[in-house]
Amino acid sequence: IGGDFIAGTNYFKGQIRSVAVYTDVRSAEEIASDMVAVDLADSSLISAYSLNGKQGVAMLEDAAGKYDVINNRMTSDWANPEEVAEKIALGALHYYLLQTTPTKDMLFNPKESLSFNGNTGPYLQYMGARISSILRKTKETGLEPSYASEDLATLTDGAEWELVKTLSEFPSVVEKAALALDSSVVATYLYDVAKGFSKFYHDCPIISVAEENPSLAKARLAIAQSVLQVLKNGLNLILVPFLETM
C-alpha cells in the first residue's frame, strides 16, 4: 500500500494546509489569525465556530487560556511548558478538523476539542505519554518488552488479543483512508486503539505480575510498545504532535 499510503498522507496534510503547513515555525495564534472565527454562542462555557471552507476555527491558545485547560495539566516534567502547550493546542485543532468525514459539515467547539477525555487530540496525546511513561518506568526496573514466542505464548486474556487484533488492522485502515481520501477513518481508529489500551491496561496489569510471571509482563509490555508505535505513526498522519511526557 506504499502508493496509497503516500497519497493519503499528502491528502491529509493538504486538507488542513491552511492551518498546519507551517506549524513548525508559526504559533497557533498566528495560524488562527489568518482565518475567520464566527461566534455562534454567547455563553462563556461554550463557544462554537462554524467551519465551512476557509471560515471557522478559533485561536486555540486563547481558548486554552480561557478555559485554563492546559495550565491545569502542567507538570514539572514539561521542560518547555510553552512548547508543550502549543503542541497540545495544535493537536486539539488538527484532530477536531480531521476526525470529521469530509462530506459533512461541522461545528468547532474549542473547549470540547481541548478536553483530555473522550474522542480528542489531547486524549490521544495523553495516552501516548502514558504508555511512554510505563515503558520508561519498567525499563528502570530491568523489565523490557519481549516478542519471543515463549513469552507471547503466555498471552491468554481476551483483552490482550482483542487489542492485538485491533493493532493488526492498522495497514488496512491506512489503505482505506487513503483510497477514500478520508482522514476520519484514521482518527476513529486511533481512538479505538486508545480505548482498547485503556481496557487492556485495566484488565491486564504489567508491573504487578512481573515478579510472579516475568514472561507475561514482558509480553504485555510488547503489546504496550506496539500500541505506542501505532499511535505515533497514526498521529503523524493526521498531524497531531506526539508527546513523550504530559
PDB file of C-alpha atoms in Angstrom:
ATOM      1  CA  ILE A   1       0.000   0.000   0.000  1.00  0.00           C
ATOM      2  CA  GLY A   2       3.024   2.255  -0.399  1.00  0.00           C
ATOM      3  CA  GLY A   3       1.489   4.458  -3.093  1.00  0.00           C
ATOM      4  CA  ASP A   4      -1.851   4.691  -1.311  1.00  0.00           C
ATOM      5  CA  PHE A   5      -0.097   5.495   1.963  1.00  0.00           C
ATOM      6  CA  ILE A   6       1.822   8.388   0.406  1.00  0.00           C
ATOM      7  CA  ALA A   7      -1.217   9.695  -1.456  1.00  0.00           C
ATOM      8  CA  GLY A   8      -3.314   9.534   1.684  1.00  0.00           C
ATOM      9  CA  THR A   9      -0.677  11.256   3.773  1.00  0.00           C
ATOM     10  CA  ASN A  10      -0.365  14.071   1.251  1.00  0.00           C
ATOM     11  CA  TYR A  11      -4.139  14.458   1.138  1.00  0.00           C
ATOM     12  CA  PHE A  12      -4.462  14.609   4.925  1.00  0.00           C
ATOM     13  CA  LYS A  13      -1.781  17.287   5.045  1.00  0.00           C
ATOM     14  CA  GLY A  14      -3.392  19.196   2.210  1.00  0.00           C
ATOM     15  CA  GLN A  15      -6.770  19.049   3.891  1.00  0.00           C
ATOM     16  CA  ILE A  16      -5.513  21.262   6.700  1.00  0.00           C
ATOM     17  CA  ARG A  17      -2.858  23.152   4.781  1.00  0.00           C
ATOM     18  CA  SER A  18      -4.431  26.436   5.824  1.00  0.00           C
ATOM     19  CA  VAL A  19      -3.811  25.673   9.485  1.00  0.00           C
ATOM     20  CA  ALA A  20      -0.901  23.275   9.568  1.00  0.00           C
ATOM     21  CA  VAL A  21       1.569  23.651   6.733  1.00  0.00           C
ATOM     22  CA  TYR A  22       3.818  25.967   8.747  1.00  0.00           C
ATOM     23  CA  THR A  23       3.270  24.557  12.221  1.00  0.00           C
ATOM     24  CA  ASP A  24       6.998  24.198  12.834  1.00  0.00           C
ATOM     25  CA  VAL A  25       7.617  27.919  12.533  1.00  0.00           C
ATOM     26  CA  ARG A  26       4.258  29.543  13.251  1.00  0.00           C
ATOM     27  CA  SER A  27       2.354  29.730  16.501  1.00  0.00           C
ATOM     28  CA  ALA A  28      -1.250  28.601  16.806  1.00  0.00           C
ATOM     29  CA  GLU A  29      -2.237  32.247  17.251  1.00  0.00           C
ATOM     30  CA  GLU A  30      -0.513  33.258  14.006  1.00  0.00           C
ATOM     31  CA  ILE A  31      -2.216  30.420  12.155  1.00  0.00           C
ATOM     32  CA  ALA A  32      -5.625  31.263  13.564  1.00  0.00           C
ATOM     33  CA  SER A  33      -5.205  34.963  12.790  1.00  0.00           C
ATOM     34  CA  ASP A  34      -5.388  34.121   9.074  1.00  0.00           C
ATOM     35  CA  MET A  35      -8.878  32.729   9.493  1.00  0.00           C
ATOM     36  CA  VAL A  36     -12.362  33.978  10.214  1.00  0.00           C
ATOM     37  CA  ALA A  37     -13.931  32.929  13.510  1.00  0.00           C
ATOM     38  CA  VAL A  38     -17.702  33.216  13.726  1.00  0.00           C
ATOM     39  CA  ASP A  39     -19.057  33.132  17.270  1.00  0.00           C
ATOM     40  CA  LEU A  40     -22.348  31.223  17.337  1.00  0.00           C
ATOM     41  CA  ALA A  41     -22.969  31.374  21.076  1.00  0.00           C
ATOM     42  CA  ASP A  42     -22.650  33.993  23.763  1.00  0.00           C
ATOM     43  CA  SER A  43     -22.219  31.503  26.605  1.00  0.00           C
ATOM     44  CA  SER A  44     -18.914  31.719  28.488  1.00  0.00           C
ATOM     45  CA  LEU A  45     -18.960  27.935  28.760  1.00  0.00           C
ATOM     46  CA  ILE A  46     -19.473  27.031  25.106  1.00  0.00           C
ATOM     47  CA  SER A  47     -18.165  28.958  22.105  1.00  0.00           C
ATOM     48  CA  ALA A  48     -18.846  27.189  18.828  1.00  0.00           C
ATOM     49  CA  TYR A  49     -17.433  28.138  15.445  1.00  0.00           C
ATOM     50  CA  SER A  50     -18.834  27.218  12.065  1.00  0.00           C
ATOM     51  CA  LEU A  51     -16.317  25.593   9.757  1.00  0.00           C
ATOM     52  CA  ASN A  52     -17.045  25.926   6.067  1.00  0.00           C
ATOM     53  CA  GLY A  53     -14.105  26.065   3.692  1.00  0.00           C
ATOM     54  CA  LYS A  54     -11.789  28.852   4.872  1.00  0.00           C
ATOM     55  CA  GLN A  55     -14.209  30.016   7.541  1.00  0.00           C
ATOM     56  CA  GLY A  56     -14.173  28.813  11.106  1.00  0.00           C
ATOM     57  CA  VAL A  57     -11.552  27.705  13.612  1.00  0.00           C
ATOM     58  CA  ALA A  58     -10.735  29.576  16.778  1.00  0.00           C
ATOM     59  CA  MET A  59      -7.495  30.631  18.353  1.00  0.00           C
ATOM     60  CA  LEU A  60      -6.723  27.536  20.393  1.00  0.00           C
ATOM     61  CA  GLU A  61      -4.164  29.246  22.559  1.00  0.00           C
ATOM     62  CA  ASP A  62      -6.771  31.842  23.548  1.00  0.00           C
ATOM     63  CA  ALA A  63      -9.297  29.099  24.202  1.00  0.00           C
ATOM     64  CA  ALA A  64      -6.796  27.141  26.270  1.00  0.00           C
ATOM     65  CA  GLY A  65      -6.192  30.191  28.412  1.00  0.00           C
ATOM     66  CA  LYS A  66      -9.880  30.955  28.693  1.00  0.00           C
ATOM     67  CA  TYR A  67     -10.782  27.504  29.951  1.00  0.00           C
ATOM     68  CA  ASP A  68      -7.467  27.043  31.794  1.00  0.00           C
ATOM     69  CA  VAL A  69      -7.363  23.519  30.384  1.00  0.00           C
ATOM     70  CA  ILE A  70      -3.672  23.268  29.556  1.00  0.00           C
ATOM     71  CA  ASN A  71      -2.456  25.242  32.564  1.00  0.00           C
ATOM     72  CA  ASN A  72      -4.141  22.728  34.853  1.00  0.00           C
ATOM     73  CA  ARG A  73      -2.159  19.902  33.214  1.00  0.00           C
ATOM     74  CA  MET A  74       1.301  21.434  33.512  1.00  0.00           C
ATOM     75  CA  THR A  75       3.830  19.305  35.412  1.00  0.00           C
ATOM     76  CA  SER A  76       7.493  19.545  36.324  1.00  0.00           C
ATOM     77  CA  ASP A  77       8.181  17.022  33.533  1.00  0.00           C
ATOM     78  CA  TRP A  78       7.484  19.708  30.951  1.00  0.00           C
ATOM     79  CA  ALA A  79      10.927  21.052  30.068  1.00  0.00           C
ATOM     80  CA  ASN A  80       9.332  23.726  27.872  1.00  0.00           C
ATOM     81  CA  PRO A  81       5.726  24.390  29.013  1.00  0.00           C
ATOM     82  CA  GLU A  82       5.008  26.860  26.192  1.00  0.00           C
ATOM     83  CA  GLU A  83       6.131  24.392  23.531  1.00  0.00           C
ATOM     84  CA  VAL A  84       4.099  21.556  25.070  1.00  0.00           C
ATOM     85  CA  ALA A  85       1.037  23.773  25.427  1.00  0.00           C
ATOM     86  CA  GLU A  86       1.260  24.781  21.775  1.00  0.00           C
ATOM     87  CA  LYS A  87       1.579  21.154  20.677  1.00  0.00           C
ATOM     88  CA  ILE A  88      -1.496  20.264  22.700  1.00  0.00           C
ATOM     89  CA  ALA A  89      -3.403  23.176  21.148  1.00  0.00           C
ATOM     90  CA  LEU A  90      -2.330  22.198  17.631  1.00  0.00           C
ATOM     91  CA  GLY A  91      -3.163  18.557  18.317  1.00  0.00           C
ATOM     92  CA  ALA A  92      -6.609  19.581  19.501  1.00  0.00           C
ATOM     93  CA  LEU A  93      -7.211  21.669  16.397  1.00  0.00           C
ATOM     94  CA  HIS A  94      -5.875  19.193  13.846  1.00  0.00           C
ATOM     95  CA  TYR A  95      -7.692  16.223  15.341  1.00  0.00           C
ATOM     96  CA  TYR A  96     -11.012  18.053  15.644  1.00  0.00           C
ATOM     97  CA  LEU A  97     -10.833  19.026  11.980  1.00  0.00           C
ATOM     98  CA  LEU A  98      -9.723  15.664  10.653  1.00  0.00           C
ATOM     99  CA  GLN A  99     -11.990  13.404  12.710  1.00  0.00           C
ATOM    100  CA  THR A 100     -14.967  14.600  10.681  1.00  0.00           C
ATOM    101  CA  THR A 101     -15.880  12.970   7.377  1.00  0.00           C
ATOM    102  CA  PRO A 102     -15.032  15.469   4.590  1.00  0.00           C
ATOM    103  CA  THR A 103     -18.581  15.389   3.197  1.00  0.00           C
ATOM    104  CA  LYS A 104     -20.129  16.523   6.485  1.00  0.00           C
ATOM    105  CA  ASP A 105     -20.438  19.982   7.981  1.00  0.00           C
ATOM    106  CA  MET A 106     -19.106  20.512  11.463  1.00  0.00           C
ATOM    107  CA  LEU A 107     -19.140  22.917  14.379  1.00  0.00           C
ATOM    108  CA  PHE A 108     -15.829  23.607  16.039  1.00  0.00           C
ATOM    109  CA  ASN A 109     -16.039  23.793  19.820  1.00  0.00           C
ATOM    110  CA  PRO A 110     -12.732  24.996  21.328  1.00  0.00           C
ATOM    111  CA  LYS A 111     -13.460  23.786  24.859  1.00  0.00           C
ATOM    112  CA  GLU A 112     -14.538  20.353  23.674  1.00  0.00           C
ATOM    113  CA  SER A 113     -11.511  19.989  21.396  1.00  0.00           C
ATOM    114  CA  LEU A 114      -9.129  20.674  24.304  1.00  0.00           C
ATOM    115  CA  SER A 115     -10.633  18.039  26.594  1.00  0.00           C
ATOM    116  CA  PHE A 116      -8.313  15.322  27.885  1.00  0.00           C
ATOM    117  CA  ASN A 117     -11.232  12.896  27.972  1.00  0.00           C
ATOM    118  CA  GLY A 118     -13.103  11.368  25.078  1.00  0.00           C
ATOM    119  CA  ASN A 119     -12.518  11.487  21.345  1.00  0.00           C
ATOM    120  CA  THR A 120      -9.998  14.351  21.171  1.00  0.00           C
ATOM    121  CA  GLY A 121      -6.429  15.027  20.120  1.00  0.00           C
ATOM    122  CA  PRO A 122      -5.241  15.792  23.675  1.00  0.00           C
ATOM    123  CA  TYR A 123      -6.683  12.474  24.879  1.00  0.00           C
ATOM    124  CA  LEU A 124      -4.657  10.568  22.293  1.00  0.00           C
ATOM    125  CA  GLN A 125      -1.573  12.619  23.142  1.00  0.00           C
ATOM    126  CA  TYR A 126      -2.129  11.780  26.818  1.00  0.00           C
ATOM    127  CA  MET A 127      -2.403   8.054  26.072  1.00  0.00           C
ATOM    128  CA  GLY A 128       0.851   8.184  24.127  1.00  0.00           C
ATOM    129  CA  ALA A 129       2.589   9.954  27.003  1.00  0.00           C
ATOM    130  CA  ARG A 130       1.103   7.495  29.494  1.00  0.00           C
ATOM    131  CA  ILE A 131       2.412   4.468  27.585  1.00  0.00           C
ATOM    132  CA  SER A 132       5.805   6.141  27.196  1.00  0.00           C
ATOM    133  CA  SER A 133       5.899   6.621  30.966  1.00  0.00           C
ATOM    134  CA  ILE A 134       5.042   2.954  31.577  1.00  0.00           C
ATOM    135  CA  LEU A 135       7.849   1.805  29.281  1.00  0.00           C
ATOM    136  CA  ARG A 136      10.346   4.167  30.929  1.00  0.00           C
ATOM    137  CA  LYS A 137       9.449   3.025  34.433  1.00  0.00           C
ATOM    138  CA  THR A 138       9.612  -0.685  33.607  1.00  0.00           C
ATOM    139  CA  LYS A 139      12.940  -0.215  31.842  1.00  0.00           C
ATOM    140  CA  GLU A 140      14.341   1.334  35.020  1.00  0.00           C
ATOM    141  CA  THR A 141      13.465  -1.893  36.839  1.00  0.00           C
ATOM    142  CA  GLY A 142      15.139  -4.015  34.184  1.00  0.00           C
ATOM    143  CA  LEU A 143      11.902  -5.166  32.574  1.00  0.00           C
ATOM    144  CA  GLU A 144      11.922  -4.980  28.776  1.00  0.00           C
ATOM    145  CA  PRO A 145       9.312  -5.885  26.107  1.00  0.00           C
ATOM    146  CA  SER A 146       9.749  -9.348  24.622  1.00  0.00           C
ATOM    147  CA  TYR A 147       8.476 -10.679  21.304  1.00  0.00           C
ATOM    148  CA  ALA A 148       9.883 -14.163  21.881  1.00  0.00           C
ATOM    149  CA  SER A 149       7.432 -16.948  21.081  1.00  0.00           C
ATOM    150  CA  GLU A 150       7.704 -18.495  24.543  1.00  0.00           C
ATOM    151  CA  ASP A 151       6.809 -15.166  26.151  1.00  0.00           C
ATOM    152  CA  LEU A 152       3.985 -14.326  23.764  1.00  0.00           C
ATOM    153  CA  ALA A 153       2.508 -17.771  24.427  1.00  0.00           C
ATOM    154  CA  THR A 154       1.612 -16.546  27.934  1.00  0.00           C
ATOM    155  CA  LEU A 155      -0.931 -14.112  26.481  1.00  0.00           C
ATOM    156  CA  THR A 156      -4.303 -15.749  27.079  1.00  0.00           C
ATOM    157  CA  ASP A 157      -6.583 -12.923  28.228  1.00  0.00           C
ATOM    158  CA  GLY A 158      -9.305 -11.750  25.862  1.00  0.00           C
ATOM    159  CA  ALA A 159      -8.392  -8.080  26.334  1.00  0.00           C
ATOM    160  CA  GLU A 160      -4.842  -8.846  25.192  1.00  0.00           C
ATOM    161  CA  TRP A 161      -5.851 -10.487  21.941  1.00  0.00           C
ATOM    162  CA  GLU A 162      -8.624  -8.010  21.239  1.00  0.00           C
ATOM    163  CA  LEU A 163      -6.040  -5.242  21.326  1.00  0.00           C
ATOM    164  CA  VAL A 164      -3.567  -7.253  19.220  1.00  0.00           C
ATOM    165  CA  LYS A 165      -6.299  -7.765  16.610  1.00  0.00           C
ATOM    166  CA  THR A 166      -7.037  -4.035  16.557  1.00  0.00           C
ATOM    167  CA  LEU A 167      -3.343  -3.241  16.064  1.00  0.00           C
ATOM    168  CA  SER A 168      -3.139  -5.678  13.147  1.00  0.00           C
ATOM    169  CA  GLU A 169      -5.791  -3.647  11.307  1.00  0.00           C
ATOM    170  CA  PHE A 170      -3.632  -0.511  11.043  1.00  0.00           C
ATOM    171  CA  PRO A 171      -2.301  -1.115   7.477  1.00  0.00           C
ATOM    172  CA  SER A 172      -5.789  -1.774   6.102  1.00  0.00           C
ATOM    173  CA  VAL A 173      -7.146   1.287   7.931  1.00  0.00           C
ATOM    174  CA  VAL A 174      -4.495   3.499   6.318  1.00  0.00           C
ATOM    175  CA  GLU A 175      -5.250   1.996   2.914  1.00  0.00           C
ATOM    176  CA  LYS A 176      -8.988   2.562   3.358  1.00  0.00           C
ATOM    177  CA  ALA A 177      -8.442   6.162   4.443  1.00  0.00           C
ATOM    178  CA  ALA A 178      -6.105   6.830   1.527  1.00  0.00           C
ATOM    179  CA  LEU A 179      -8.443   5.378  -1.087  1.00  0.00           C
ATOM    180  CA  ALA A 180     -11.430   7.245   0.330  1.00  0.00           C
ATOM    181  CA  LEU A 181      -9.423  10.430   0.951  1.00  0.00           C
ATOM    182  CA  ASP A 182     -10.982  10.426   4.401  1.00  0.00           C
ATOM    183  CA  SER A 183      -8.763  11.213   7.377  1.00  0.00           C
ATOM    184  CA  SER A 184     -11.593  10.491   9.821  1.00  0.00           C
ATOM    185  CA  VAL A 185     -11.006   6.779   9.231  1.00  0.00           C
ATOM    186  CA  VAL A 186      -7.551   7.077  10.791  1.00  0.00           C
ATOM    187  CA  ALA A 187      -8.777   9.344  13.597  1.00  0.00           C
ATOM    188  CA  THR A 188     -11.584   6.965  14.570  1.00  0.00           C
ATOM    189  CA  TYR A 189      -9.209   4.019  14.500  1.00  0.00           C
ATOM    190  CA  LEU A 190      -6.671   5.738  16.761  1.00  0.00           C
ATOM    191  CA  TYR A 191      -9.401   6.496  19.281  1.00  0.00           C
ATOM    192  CA  ASP A 192     -10.395   2.811  19.228  1.00  0.00           C
ATOM    193  CA  VAL A 193      -6.759   1.840  19.820  1.00  0.00           C
ATOM    194  CA  ALA A 194      -6.519   4.227  22.779  1.00  0.00           C
ATOM    195  CA  LYS A 195      -9.743   2.878  24.292  1.00  0.00           C
ATOM    196  CA  GLY A 196      -8.546  -0.673  23.714  1.00  0.00           C
ATOM    197  CA  PHE A 197      -5.285   0.022  25.506  1.00  0.00           C
ATOM    198  CA  SER A 198      -7.112   1.590  28.445  1.00  0.00           C
ATOM    199  CA  LYS A 199      -9.212  -1.556  28.848  1.00  0.00           C
ATOM    200  CA  PHE A 200      -6.171  -3.788  28.359  1.00  0.00           C
ATOM    201  CA  TYR A 201      -4.124  -1.956  30.987  1.00  0.00           C
ATOM    202  CA  HIS A 202      -7.009  -2.123  33.453  1.00  0.00           C
ATOM    203  CA  ASP A 203      -7.650  -5.839  32.938  1.00  0.00           C
ATOM    204  CA  CYS A 204      -4.069  -6.945  32.353  1.00  0.00           C
ATOM    205  CA  PRO A 205      -1.596  -5.454  34.854  1.00  0.00           C
ATOM    206  CA  ILE A 206       2.062  -5.398  33.892  1.00  0.00           C
ATOM    207  CA  ILE A 207       4.245  -4.261  36.777  1.00  0.00           C
ATOM    208  CA  SER A 208       2.347  -6.148  39.477  1.00  0.00           C
ATOM    209  CA  VAL A 209       2.762  -9.514  37.709  1.00  0.00           C
ATOM    210  CA  ALA A 210       6.443  -9.046  36.816  1.00  0.00           C
ATOM    211  CA  GLU A 211       7.818 -10.840  39.857  1.00  0.00           C
ATOM    212  CA  GLU A 212       5.440 -13.792  39.684  1.00  0.00           C
ATOM    213  CA  ASN A 213       5.353 -14.129  35.902  1.00  0.00           C
ATOM    214  CA  PRO A 214       8.100 -12.125  34.143  1.00  0.00           C
ATOM    215  CA  SER A 215       7.347 -13.712  30.758  1.00  0.00           C
ATOM    216  CA  LEU A 216       3.768 -12.469  30.876  1.00  0.00           C
ATOM    217  CA  ALA A 217       4.874  -8.997  31.948  1.00  0.00           C
ATOM    218  CA  LYS A 218       7.369  -8.830  29.074  1.00  0.00           C
ATOM    219  CA  ALA A 219       4.740  -9.959  26.559  1.00  0.00           C
ATOM    220  CA  ARG A 220       2.265  -7.368  27.814  1.00  0.00           C
ATOM    221  CA  LEU A 221       4.970  -4.734  27.556  1.00  0.00           C
ATOM    222  CA  ALA A 222       5.424  -5.787  23.930  1.00  0.00           C
ATOM    223  CA  ILE A 223       1.749  -5.046  23.343  1.00  0.00           C
ATOM    224  CA  ALA A 224       2.123  -1.658  25.028  1.00  0.00           C
ATOM    225  CA  GLN A 225       5.174  -0.867  22.898  1.00  0.00           C
ATOM    226  CA  SER A 226       3.267  -1.866  19.748  1.00  0.00           C
ATOM    227  CA  VAL A 227       0.349   0.353  20.701  1.00  0.00           C
ATOM    228  CA  LEU A 228       2.767   3.246  21.195  1.00  0.00           C
ATOM    229  CA  GLN A 229       4.264   2.725  17.734  1.00  0.00           C
ATOM    230  CA  VAL A 230       0.850   2.618  16.063  1.00  0.00           C
ATOM    231  CA  LEU A 231      -0.207   5.772  17.894  1.00  0.00           C
ATOM    232  CA  LYS A 232       2.977   7.558  16.817  1.00  0.00           C
ATOM    233  CA  ASN A 233       2.514   6.548  13.181  1.00  0.00           C
ATOM    234  CA  GLY A 234      -1.188   7.365  13.144  1.00  0.00           C
ATOM    235  CA  LEU A 235      -0.865  10.719  14.888  1.00  0.00           C
ATOM    236  CA  ASN A 236       1.858  11.677  12.424  1.00  0.00           C
ATOM    237  CA  LEU A 237      -0.561  11.003   9.567  1.00  0.00           C
ATOM    238  CA  ILE A 238      -3.117  13.461  10.927  1.00  0.00           C
ATOM    239  CA  LEU A 239      -0.508  15.979  12.110  1.00  0.00           C
ATOM    240  CA  VAL A 240      -1.144  15.616  15.826  1.00  0.00           C
ATOM    241  CA  PRO A 241       2.191  16.166  17.653  1.00  0.00           C
ATOM    242  CA  PHE A 242       3.324  13.225  19.768  1.00  0.00           C
ATOM    243  CA  LEU A 243       4.380  13.972  23.345  1.00  0.00           C
ATOM    244  CA  GLU A 244       6.658  11.784  25.443  1.00  0.00           C
ATOM    245  CA  THR A 245       5.521  13.445  28.697  1.00  0.00           C
ATOM    246  CA  MET A 246       2.310  15.157  29.575  1.00  0.00           C
TER     247      MET A 246
END
